[in-house]
CSV table of C-alpha atoms and ligand atoms in Angstrom, one decimal:
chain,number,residue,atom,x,y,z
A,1,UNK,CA,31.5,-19.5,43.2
A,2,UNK,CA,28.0,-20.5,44.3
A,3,UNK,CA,26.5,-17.0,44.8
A,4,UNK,CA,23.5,-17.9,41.7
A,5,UNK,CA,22.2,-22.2,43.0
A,6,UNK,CA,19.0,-21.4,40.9
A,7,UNK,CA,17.9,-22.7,37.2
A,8,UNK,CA,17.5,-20.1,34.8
A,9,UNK,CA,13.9,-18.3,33.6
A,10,UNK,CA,12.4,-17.1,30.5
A,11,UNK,CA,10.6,-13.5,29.7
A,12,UNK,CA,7.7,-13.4,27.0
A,13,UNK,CA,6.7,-9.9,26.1
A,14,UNK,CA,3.0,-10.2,24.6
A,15,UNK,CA,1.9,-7.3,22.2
A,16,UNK,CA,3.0,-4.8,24.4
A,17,UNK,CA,1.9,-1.3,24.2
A,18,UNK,CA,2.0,1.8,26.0
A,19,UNK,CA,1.5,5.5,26.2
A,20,UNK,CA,1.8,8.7,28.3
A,21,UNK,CA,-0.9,10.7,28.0
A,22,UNK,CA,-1.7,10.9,24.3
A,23,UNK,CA,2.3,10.2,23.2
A,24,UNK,CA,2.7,6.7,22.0
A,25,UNK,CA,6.0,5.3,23.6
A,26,UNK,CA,5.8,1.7,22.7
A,27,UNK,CA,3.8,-0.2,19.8
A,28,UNK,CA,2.7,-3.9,20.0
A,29,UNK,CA,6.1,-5.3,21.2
A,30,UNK,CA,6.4,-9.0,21.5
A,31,UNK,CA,9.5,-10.4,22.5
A,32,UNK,CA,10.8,-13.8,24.0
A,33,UNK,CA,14.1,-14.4,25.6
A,34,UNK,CA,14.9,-17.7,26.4
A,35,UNK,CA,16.4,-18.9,29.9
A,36,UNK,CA,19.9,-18.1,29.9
A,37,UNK,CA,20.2,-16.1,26.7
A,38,UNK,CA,21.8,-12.7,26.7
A,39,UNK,CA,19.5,-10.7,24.6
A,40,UNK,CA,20.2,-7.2,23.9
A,41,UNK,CA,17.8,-4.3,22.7
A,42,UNK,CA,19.2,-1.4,21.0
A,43,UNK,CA,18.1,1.7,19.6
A,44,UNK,CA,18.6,5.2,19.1
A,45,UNK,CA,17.6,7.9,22.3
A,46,UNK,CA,14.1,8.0,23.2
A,47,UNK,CA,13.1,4.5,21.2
A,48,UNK,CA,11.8,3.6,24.5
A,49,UNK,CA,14.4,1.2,25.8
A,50,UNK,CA,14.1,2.1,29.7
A,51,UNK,CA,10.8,2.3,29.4
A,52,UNK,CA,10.6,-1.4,27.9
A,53,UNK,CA,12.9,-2.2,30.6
A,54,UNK,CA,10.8,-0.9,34.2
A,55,UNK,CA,7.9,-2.6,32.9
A,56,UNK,CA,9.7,-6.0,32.2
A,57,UNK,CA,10.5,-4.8,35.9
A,58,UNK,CA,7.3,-4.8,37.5
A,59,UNK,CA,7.9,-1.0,37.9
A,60,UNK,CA,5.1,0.1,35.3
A,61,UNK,CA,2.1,-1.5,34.7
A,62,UNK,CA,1.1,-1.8,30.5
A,63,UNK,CA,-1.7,-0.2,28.6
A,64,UNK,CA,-1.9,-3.2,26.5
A,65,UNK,CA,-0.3,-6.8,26.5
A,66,UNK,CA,1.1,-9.0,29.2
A,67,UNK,CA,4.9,-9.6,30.3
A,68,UNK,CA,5.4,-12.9,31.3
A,69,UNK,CA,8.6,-14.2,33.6
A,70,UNK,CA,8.9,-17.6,34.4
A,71,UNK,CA,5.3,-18.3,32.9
A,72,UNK,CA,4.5,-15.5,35.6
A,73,UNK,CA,2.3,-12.4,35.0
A,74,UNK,CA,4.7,-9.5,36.6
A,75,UNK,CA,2.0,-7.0,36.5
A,76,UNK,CA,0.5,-9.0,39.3
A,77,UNK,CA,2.0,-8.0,42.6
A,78,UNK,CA,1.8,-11.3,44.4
A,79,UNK,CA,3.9,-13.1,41.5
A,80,UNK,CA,6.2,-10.4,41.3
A,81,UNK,CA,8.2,-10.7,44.6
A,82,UNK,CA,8.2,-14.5,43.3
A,83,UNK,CA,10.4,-13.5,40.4
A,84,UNK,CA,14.5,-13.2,41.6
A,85,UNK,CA,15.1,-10.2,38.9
A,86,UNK,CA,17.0,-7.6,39.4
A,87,UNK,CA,17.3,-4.1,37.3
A,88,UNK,CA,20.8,-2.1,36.9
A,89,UNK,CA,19.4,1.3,36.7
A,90,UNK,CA,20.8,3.0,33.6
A,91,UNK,CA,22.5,5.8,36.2
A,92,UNK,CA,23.3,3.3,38.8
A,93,UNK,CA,21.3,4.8,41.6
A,94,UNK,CA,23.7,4.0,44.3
A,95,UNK,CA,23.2,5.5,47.9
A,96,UNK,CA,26.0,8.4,48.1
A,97,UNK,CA,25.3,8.8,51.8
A,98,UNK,CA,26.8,4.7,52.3
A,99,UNK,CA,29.8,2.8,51.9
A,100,UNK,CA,29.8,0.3,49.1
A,101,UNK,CA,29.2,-2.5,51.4
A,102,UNK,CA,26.1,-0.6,52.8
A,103,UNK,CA,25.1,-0.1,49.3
A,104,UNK,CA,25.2,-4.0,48.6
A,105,UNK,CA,23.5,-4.9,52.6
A,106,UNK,CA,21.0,-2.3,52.4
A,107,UNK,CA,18.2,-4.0,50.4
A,108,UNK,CA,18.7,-7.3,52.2
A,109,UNK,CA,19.3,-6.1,55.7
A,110,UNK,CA,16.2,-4.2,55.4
A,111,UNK,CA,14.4,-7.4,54.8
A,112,UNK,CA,16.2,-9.1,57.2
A,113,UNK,CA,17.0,-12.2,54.5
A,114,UNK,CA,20.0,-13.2,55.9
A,115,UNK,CA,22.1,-13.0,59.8
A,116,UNK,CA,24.9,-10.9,59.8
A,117,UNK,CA,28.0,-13.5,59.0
A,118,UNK,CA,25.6,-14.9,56.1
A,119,UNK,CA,24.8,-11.1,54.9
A,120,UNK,CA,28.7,-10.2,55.0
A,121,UNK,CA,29.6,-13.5,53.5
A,122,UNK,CA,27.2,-12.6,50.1
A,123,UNK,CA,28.3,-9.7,50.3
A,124,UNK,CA,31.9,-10.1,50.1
A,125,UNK,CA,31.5,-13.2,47.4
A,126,UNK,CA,29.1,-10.1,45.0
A,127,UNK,CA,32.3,-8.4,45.4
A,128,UNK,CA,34.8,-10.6,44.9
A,129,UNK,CA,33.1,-11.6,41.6
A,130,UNK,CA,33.4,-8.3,40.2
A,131,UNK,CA,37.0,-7.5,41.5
A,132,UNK,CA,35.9,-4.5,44.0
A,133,UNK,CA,36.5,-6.3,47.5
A,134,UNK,CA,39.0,-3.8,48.1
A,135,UNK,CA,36.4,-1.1,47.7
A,136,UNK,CA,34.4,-2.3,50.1
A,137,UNK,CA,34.6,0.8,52.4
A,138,UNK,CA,34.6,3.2,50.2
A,139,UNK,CA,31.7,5.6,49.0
A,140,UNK,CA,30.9,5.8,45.9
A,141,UNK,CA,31.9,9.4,45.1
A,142,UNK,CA,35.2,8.2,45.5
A,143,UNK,CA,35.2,5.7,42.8
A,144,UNK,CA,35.4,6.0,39.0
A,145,UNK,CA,32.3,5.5,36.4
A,146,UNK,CA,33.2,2.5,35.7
A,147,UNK,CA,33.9,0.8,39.3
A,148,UNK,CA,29.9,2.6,40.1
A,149,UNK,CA,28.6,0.2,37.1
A,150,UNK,CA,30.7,-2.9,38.4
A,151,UNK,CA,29.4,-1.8,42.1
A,152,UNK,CA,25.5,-1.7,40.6
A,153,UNK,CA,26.0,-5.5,39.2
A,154,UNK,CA,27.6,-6.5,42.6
A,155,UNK,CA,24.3,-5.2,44.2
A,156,UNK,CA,22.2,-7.0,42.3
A,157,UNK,CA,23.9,-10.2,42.7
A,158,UNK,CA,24.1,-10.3,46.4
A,159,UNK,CA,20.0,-11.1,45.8
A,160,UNK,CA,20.9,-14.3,43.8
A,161,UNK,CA,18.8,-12.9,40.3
A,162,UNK,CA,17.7,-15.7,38.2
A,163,UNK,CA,17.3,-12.8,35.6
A,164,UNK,CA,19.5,-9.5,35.0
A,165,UNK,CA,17.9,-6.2,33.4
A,166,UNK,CA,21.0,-3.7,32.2
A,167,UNK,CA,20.2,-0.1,31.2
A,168,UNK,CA,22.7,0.9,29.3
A,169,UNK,CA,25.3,-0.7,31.3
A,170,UNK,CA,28.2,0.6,29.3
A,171,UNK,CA,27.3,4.2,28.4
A,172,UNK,CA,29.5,7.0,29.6
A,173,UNK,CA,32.7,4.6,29.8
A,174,UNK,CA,35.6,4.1,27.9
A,175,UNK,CA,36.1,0.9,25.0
A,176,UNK,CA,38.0,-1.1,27.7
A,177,UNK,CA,35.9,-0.8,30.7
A,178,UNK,CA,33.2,-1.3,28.3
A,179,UNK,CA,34.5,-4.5,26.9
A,180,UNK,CA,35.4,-5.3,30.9
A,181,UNK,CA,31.6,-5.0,31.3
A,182,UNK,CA,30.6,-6.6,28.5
A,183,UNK,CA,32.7,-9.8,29.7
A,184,UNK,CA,31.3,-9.6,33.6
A,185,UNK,CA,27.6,-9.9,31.7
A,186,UNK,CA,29.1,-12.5,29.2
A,187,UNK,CA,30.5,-14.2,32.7
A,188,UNK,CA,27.4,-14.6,34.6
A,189,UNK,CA,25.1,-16.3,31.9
A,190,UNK,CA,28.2,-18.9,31.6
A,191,UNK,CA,28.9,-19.4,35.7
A,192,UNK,CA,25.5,-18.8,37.3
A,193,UNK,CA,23.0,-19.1,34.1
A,194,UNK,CA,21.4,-15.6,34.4
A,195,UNK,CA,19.4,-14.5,31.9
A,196,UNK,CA,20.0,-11.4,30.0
A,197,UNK,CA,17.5,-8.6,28.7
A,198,UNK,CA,20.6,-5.7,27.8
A,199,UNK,CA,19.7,-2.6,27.0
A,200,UNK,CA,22.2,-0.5,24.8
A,201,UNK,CA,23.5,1.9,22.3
A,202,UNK,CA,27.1,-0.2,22.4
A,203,UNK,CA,27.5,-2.1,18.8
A,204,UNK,CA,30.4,-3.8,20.2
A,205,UNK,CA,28.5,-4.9,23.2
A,206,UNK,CA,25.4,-6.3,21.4
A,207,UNK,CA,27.7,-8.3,18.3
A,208,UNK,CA,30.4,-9.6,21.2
A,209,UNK,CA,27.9,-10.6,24.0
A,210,UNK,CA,24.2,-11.1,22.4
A,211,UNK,CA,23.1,-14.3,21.5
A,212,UNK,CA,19.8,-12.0,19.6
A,213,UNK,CA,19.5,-8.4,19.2
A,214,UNK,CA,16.3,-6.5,18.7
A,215,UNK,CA,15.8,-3.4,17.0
A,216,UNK,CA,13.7,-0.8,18.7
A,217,UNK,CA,13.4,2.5,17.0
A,218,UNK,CA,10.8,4.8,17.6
A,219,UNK,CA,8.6,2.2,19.5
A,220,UNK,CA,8.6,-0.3,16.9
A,221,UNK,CA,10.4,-3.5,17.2
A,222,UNK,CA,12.1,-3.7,13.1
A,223,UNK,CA,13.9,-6.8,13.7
A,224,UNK,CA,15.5,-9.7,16.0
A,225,UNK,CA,18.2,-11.5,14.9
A,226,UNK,CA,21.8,-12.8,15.6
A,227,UNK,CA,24.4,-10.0,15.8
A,228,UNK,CA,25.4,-11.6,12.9
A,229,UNK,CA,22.3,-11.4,10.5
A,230,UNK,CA,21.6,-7.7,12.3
A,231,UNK,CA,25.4,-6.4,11.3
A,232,UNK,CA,24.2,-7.5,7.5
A,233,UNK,CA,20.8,-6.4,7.7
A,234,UNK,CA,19.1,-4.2,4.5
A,235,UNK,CA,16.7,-2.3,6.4
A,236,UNK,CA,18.3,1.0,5.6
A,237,UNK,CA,17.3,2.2,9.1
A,238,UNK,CA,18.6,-0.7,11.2
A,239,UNK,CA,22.0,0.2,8.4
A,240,UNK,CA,22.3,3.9,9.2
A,241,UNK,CA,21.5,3.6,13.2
A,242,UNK,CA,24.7,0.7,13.2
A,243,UNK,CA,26.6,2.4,10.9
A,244,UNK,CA,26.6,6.1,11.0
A,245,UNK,CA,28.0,7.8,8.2
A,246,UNK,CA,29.1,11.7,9.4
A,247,UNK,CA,29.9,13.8,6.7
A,248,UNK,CA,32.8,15.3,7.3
A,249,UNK,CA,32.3,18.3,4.6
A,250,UNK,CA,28.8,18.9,5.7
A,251,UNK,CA,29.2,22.5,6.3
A,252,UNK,CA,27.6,22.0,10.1
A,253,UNK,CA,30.5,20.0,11.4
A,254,UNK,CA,32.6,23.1,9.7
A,255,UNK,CA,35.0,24.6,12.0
A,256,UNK,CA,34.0,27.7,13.4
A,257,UNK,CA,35.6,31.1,14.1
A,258,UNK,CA,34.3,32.0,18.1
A,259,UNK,CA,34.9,35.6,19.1
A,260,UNK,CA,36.7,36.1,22.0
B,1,LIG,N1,7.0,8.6,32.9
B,1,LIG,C1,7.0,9.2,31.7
B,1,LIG,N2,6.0,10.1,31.4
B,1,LIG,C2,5.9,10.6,30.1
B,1,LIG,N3,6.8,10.3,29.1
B,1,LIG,C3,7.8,9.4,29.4
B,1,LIG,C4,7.9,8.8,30.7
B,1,LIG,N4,9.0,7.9,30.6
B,1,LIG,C5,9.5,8.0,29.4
B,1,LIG,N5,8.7,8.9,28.6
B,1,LIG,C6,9.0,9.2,27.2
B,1,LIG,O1,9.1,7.9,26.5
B,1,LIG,C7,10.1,8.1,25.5
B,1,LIG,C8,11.1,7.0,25.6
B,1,LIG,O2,11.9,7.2,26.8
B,1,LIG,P1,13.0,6.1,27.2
B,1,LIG,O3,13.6,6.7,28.5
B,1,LIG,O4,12.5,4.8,27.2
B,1,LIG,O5,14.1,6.3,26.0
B,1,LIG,P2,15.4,5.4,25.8
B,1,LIG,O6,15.3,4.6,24.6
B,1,LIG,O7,15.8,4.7,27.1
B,1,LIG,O8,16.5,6.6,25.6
B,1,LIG,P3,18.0,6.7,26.1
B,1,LIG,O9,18.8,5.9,25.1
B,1,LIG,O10,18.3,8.2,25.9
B,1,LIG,O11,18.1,6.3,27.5
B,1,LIG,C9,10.7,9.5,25.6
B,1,LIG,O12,10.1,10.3,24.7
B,1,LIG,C10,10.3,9.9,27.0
B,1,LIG,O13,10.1,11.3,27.1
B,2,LIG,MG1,17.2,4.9,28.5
């Protein structure tokens, strides 16, 4: 497999902040992942994960702070399209209308990067790697949740990333597929180097995969750790958003009498 030829990169987040209007999403977040760690970010809904995650991606610019990768300031669009990075949007955001192949050939076909024989050939290796060559010709409506993740990761490595951004790359599958993709992202860092920034709810993906895991809740970063230290932490929140307790005799999780 020589799909990834490049060294690995770092990411600094510096005192990053930012807001929509007057509503505070994110508060003085520093981060830094070092080149070729997996580092995953969880938190509950509306923490501001994917937000975190577009600007890391150049997508957004921030109110405050910088986001540095590979030493690189991504806010600055000349360095940017320096920076091999790629994001797996948290729904995928495959092309419906085009065959899986198509999917993967589309970004660099319409950058003519590579001749035809080259373009198949990368192609054909991204898909190999994540056990869908036989999928190939198919759309994606005709595959299952969990072949349209494995497709999104294929797409991103026919671009050779140096560094991988996963929104939520588990959600909405079940435990196996999700341990399946937890291995493809544990796979990569150890065959091709690529650095990690995961984003997740998946406690079993962050203490399996994660070298670090932050904490993001409510736009505040409350701690980063190993899986290990986090699964014994004492900050009551970081303990009730790992370890939910339901209350089973809490009269709203009663069972109800419906009319017909
Ligand atoms: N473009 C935007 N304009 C205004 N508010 C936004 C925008 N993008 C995100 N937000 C707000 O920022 C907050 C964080 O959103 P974000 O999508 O980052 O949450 P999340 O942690 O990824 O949640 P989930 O786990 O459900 O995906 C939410 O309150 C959201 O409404
Ligand atoms: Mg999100």
């Amino acid at each position: 497999m020589e799909i990834i030829e490049r060294a690995s990169i770092g990411l600094k987040v510096e005192n990053f902040s930012k807001s929509y209007d007057s509503v505070k999403v994110l508060n003085d977040i520093s981060i830094e992942v070092e080149p070729g760690e997996i580092f995953v970010i969880m938190g509950p809904s509306g923490s501001g994960k994917s937000v975190l995650l577009k600007h890391v991606a150049g997508l957004e610019i921030p109110n405050n702070g910088r986001i540095l990768i590979d030493g690189k300031d991504i806010s600055d669009p000349k360095t940017r399209t320096q920076v091999h990075m790629a994001l797996i949007f948290q729904a995928g955001a495959l092309f419906n209308s085009m065959s899986v192949f198509d999917n993967l050939a589309l970004y660099p076909r319409e950058h003519r990067l590579y001749n035809k024989k080259t373009l198949r050939g990368k192609v054909m290796k991204a898909l190999e790697t994540l056990s869908l060559e036989d999928a190939a010709e198919k759309f994606p409506s005709q595959l299952s949740g969990g072949m349209r993740k494995r497709v999104a990761i294929a797409r991103a490595l026919v671009m050779e990333p140096e560094l991988i951004l996963y929104d939520e790359p588990t959600s909405e599958l079940d435990p196996t597929m999700g341990a399946t993709i937890s291995e493809i992202i544990a796979d990569l860092r150890a065959e091709f180097g690529v650095t990690s920034l995961v984003v997740s709810h998946d406690r079993d993906l962050a203490l399996t995969i994660a070298d670090r895991v932050a904490i993001l809740m409510d736009g505040d970063l409350l701690e980063v750790d190993t899986p290990e230290n986090i699964n014994k932490t004492e900050n009551p929140r970081v303990k009730d958003f790992l370890n939910p307790v339901i209350d089973i005799k809490n009269p709203r999780f009663k069972k109800k009498e419906y009319s017909r």
